[in-house]
């Protein structure tokens, strides 16, 4: 399960940055193209966080829609489905501008 591997790296990053304090909230950005199932990621996060400083933290995900610029006609497209296709000319050769994000954006830590 791909979400479990993502959850492991999120918990690892958050634990390291927390530097001994408890994490109460983790905010992350998840691009559409990552094909992450939010409920599966939340579930995996809960499992992996057990016994770490991240245990019990809330996971907030901001979904980033996909955007791409067509290499054929230059139109910028908001991409809502796969396969990725240009709305201007119907081409499939798109430079991805957004939608591949997968990062921990911020943490909230318990007051020391
Ligand atoms: Zn195009």
JSON list of N, CA, C and O and ligand atoms in Angstrom, two decimals, residues 69-75 77 86-94, ligand 1:
[
{"chain": "A", "resi": 69, "resn": "UNK", "atom": "N", "xyz": [1.09, 22.83, -18.71]},
{"chain": "A", "resi": 69, "resn": "UNK", "atom": "CA", "xyz": [1.17, 23.66, -19.90]},
{"chain": "A", "resi": 69, "resn": "UNK", "atom": "C", "xyz": [1.44, 22.76, -21.09]},
{"chain": "A", "resi": 69, "resn": "UNK", "atom": "O", "xyz": [2.36, 21.94, -21.07]},
{"chain": "A", "resi": 70, "resn": "UNK", "atom": "N", "xyz": [0.64, 22.97, -22.12]},
{"chain": "A", "resi": 70, "resn": "UNK", "atom": "CA", "xyz": [0.77, 22.14, -23.32]},
{"chain": "A", "resi": 70, "resn": "UNK", "atom": "C", "xyz": [2.03, 22.53, -24.09]},
{"chain": "A", "resi": 70, "resn": "UNK", "atom": "O", "xyz": [2.26, 23.71, -24.36]},
{"chain": "A", "resi": 71, "resn": "UNK", "atom": "N", "xyz": [2.83, 21.53, -24.45]},
{"chain": "A", "resi": 71, "resn": "UNK", "atom": "CA", "xyz": [4.03, 21.81, -25.25]},
{"chain": "A", "resi": 71, "resn": "UNK", "atom": "C", "xyz": [3.68, 22.05, -26.71]},
{"chain": "A", "resi": 71, "resn": "UNK", "atom": "O", "xyz": [4.48, 22.58, -27.46]},
{"chain": "A", "resi": 72, "resn": "UNK", "atom": "N", "xyz": [2.47, 21.66, -27.08]},
{"chain": "A", "resi": 72, "resn": "UNK", "atom": "CA", "xyz": [2.06, 21.85, -28.46]},
{"chain": "A", "resi": 72, "resn": "UNK", "atom": "C", "xyz": [1.54, 23.25, -28.72]},
{"chain": "A", "resi": 72, "resn": "UNK", "atom": "O", "xyz": [2.02, 23.96, -29.61]},
{"chain": "A", "resi": 73, "resn": "UNK", "atom": "N", "xyz": [0.59, 23.72, -27.91]},
{"chain": "A", "resi": 73, "resn": "UNK", "atom": "CA", "xyz": [-0.07, 25.00, -28.19]},
{"chain": "A", "resi": 73, "resn": "UNK", "atom": "C", "xyz": [0.14, 26.04, -27.09]},
{"chain": "A", "resi": 73, "resn": "UNK", "atom": "O", "xyz": [-0.29, 27.18, -27.24]},
{"chain": "A", "resi": 74, "resn": "UNK", "atom": "N", "xyz": [0.75, 25.66, -25.98]},
{"chain": "A", "resi": 74, "resn": "UNK", "atom": "CA", "xyz": [1.07, 26.63, -24.94]},
{"chain": "A", "resi": 74, "resn": "UNK", "atom": "C", "xyz": [-0.05, 26.94, -23.97]},
{"chain": "A", "resi": 74, "resn": "UNK", "atom": "O", "xyz": [0.13, 27.73, -23.06]},
{"chain": "A", "resi": 75, "resn": "UNK", "atom": "N", "xyz": [-1.21, 26.35, -24.16]},
{"chain": "A", "resi": 75, "resn": "UNK", "atom": "CA", "xyz": [-2.33, 26.59, -23.26]},
{"chain": "A", "resi": 75, "resn": "UNK", "atom": "C", "xyz": [-2.04, 25.98, -21.89]},
{"chain": "A", "resi": 75, "resn": "UNK", "atom": "O", "xyz": [-1.47, 24.90, -21.80]},
{"chain": "A", "resi": 77, "resn": "UNK", "atom": "N", "xyz": [-3.55, 24.33, -18.65]},
{"chain": "A", "resi": 77, "resn": "UNK", "atom": "CA", "xyz": [-4.75, 23.55, -18.36]},
{"chain": "A", "resi": 77, "resn": "UNK", "atom": "C", "xyz": [-4.84, 23.22, -16.89]},
{"chain": "A", "resi": 77, "resn": "UNK", "atom": "O", "xyz": [-3.85, 22.92, -16.25]},
{"chain": "A", "resi": 86, "resn": "UNK", "atom": "N", "xyz": [-4.55, 18.14, -23.13]},
{"chain": "A", "resi": 86, "resn": "UNK", "atom": "CA", "xyz": [-4.73, 19.58, -23.31]},
{"chain": "A", "resi": 86, "resn": "UNK", "atom": "C", "xyz": [-6.15, 19.89, -23.76]},
{"chain": "A", "resi": 86, "resn": "UNK", "atom": "O", "xyz": [-6.66, 19.27, -24.68]},
{"chain": "A", "resi": 87, "resn": "UNK", "atom": "N", "xyz": [-6.78, 20.88, -23.07]},
{"chain": "A", "resi": 87, "resn": "UNK", "atom": "CA", "xyz": [-8.12, 21.28, -23.45]},
{"chain": "A", "resi": 87, "resn": "UNK", "atom": "C", "xyz": [-8.12, 22.15, -24.71]},
{"chain": "A", "resi": 87, "resn": "UNK", "atom": "O", "xyz": [-9.16, 22.36, -25.33]},
{"chain": "A", "resi": 88, "resn": "UNK", "atom": "N", "xyz": [-6.94, 22.70, -25.07]},
{"chain": "A", "resi": 88, "resn": "UNK", "atom": "CA", "xyz": [-6.86, 23.59, -26.22]},
{"chain": "A", "resi": 88, "resn": "UNK", "atom": "C", "xyz": [-6.76, 22.82, -27.54]},
{"chain": "A", "resi": 88, "resn": "UNK", "atom": "O", "xyz": [-7.52, 23.07, -28.47]},
{"chain": "A", "resi": 89, "resn": "UNK", "atom": "N", "xyz": [-5.82, 21.87, -27.59]},
{"chain": "A", "resi": 89, "resn": "UNK", "atom": "CA", "xyz": [-5.58, 21.20, -28.87]},
{"chain": "A", "resi": 89, "resn": "UNK", "atom": "C", "xyz": [-5.78, 19.69, -28.79]},
{"chain": "A", "resi": 89, "resn": "UNK", "atom": "O", "xyz": [-5.66, 18.99, -29.80]},
{"chain": "A", "resi": 90, "resn": "UNK", "atom": "N", "xyz": [-6.04, 19.19, -27.59]},
{"chain": "A", "resi": 90, "resn": "UNK", "atom": "CA", "xyz": [-6.25, 17.76, -27.47]},
{"chain": "A", "resi": 90, "resn": "UNK", "atom": "C", "xyz": [-4.97, 16.96, -27.34]},
{"chain": "A", "resi": 90, "resn": "UNK", "atom": "O", "xyz": [-5.00, 15.73, -27.30]},
{"chain": "A", "resi": 91, "resn": "UNK", "atom": "N", "xyz": [-3.82, 17.68, -27.28]},
{"chain": "A", "resi": 91, "resn": "UNK", "atom": "CA", "xyz": [-2.53, 16.98, -27.20]},
{"chain": "A", "resi": 91, "resn": "UNK", "atom": "C", "xyz": [-2.29, 16.38, -25.82]},
{"chain": "A", "resi": 91, "resn": "UNK", "atom": "O", "xyz": [-2.93, 16.75, -24.84]},
{"chain": "A", "resi": 92, "resn": "UNK", "atom": "N", "xyz": [-1.37, 15.45, -25.79]},
{"chain": "A", "resi": 92, "resn": "UNK", "atom": "CA", "xyz": [-1.06, 14.77, -24.52]},
{"chain": "A", "resi": 92, "resn": "UNK", "atom": "C", "xyz": [0.33, 15.14, -23.99]},
{"chain": "A", "resi": 92, "resn": "UNK", "atom": "O", "xyz": [0.77, 14.61, -22.99]},
{"chain": "A", "resi": 93, "resn": "UNK", "atom": "N", "xyz": [1.04, 16.04, -24.69]},
{"chain": "A", "resi": 93, "resn": "UNK", "atom": "CA", "xyz": [2.39, 16.38, -24.28]},
{"chain": "A", "resi": 93, "resn": "UNK", "atom": "C", "xyz": [2.35, 17.62, -23.39]},
{"chain": "A", "resi": 93, "resn": "UNK", "atom": "O", "xyz": [2.38, 18.75, -23.87]},
{"chain": "A", "resi": 94, "resn": "UNK", "atom": "N", "xyz": [2.23, 17.39, -22.08]},
{"chain": "A", "resi": 94, "resn": "UNK", "atom": "CA", "xyz": [2.05, 18.49, -21.15]},
{"chain": "A", "resi": 94, "resn": "UNK", "atom": "C", "xyz": [3.21, 18.58, -20.19]},
{"chain": "A", "resi": 94, "resn": "UNK", "atom": "O", "xyz": [3.68, 17.55, -19.69]},
{"chain": "B", "resi": 1, "resn": "LIG", "atom": "ZN1", "xyz": [-2.47, 22.10, -26.49]}
]
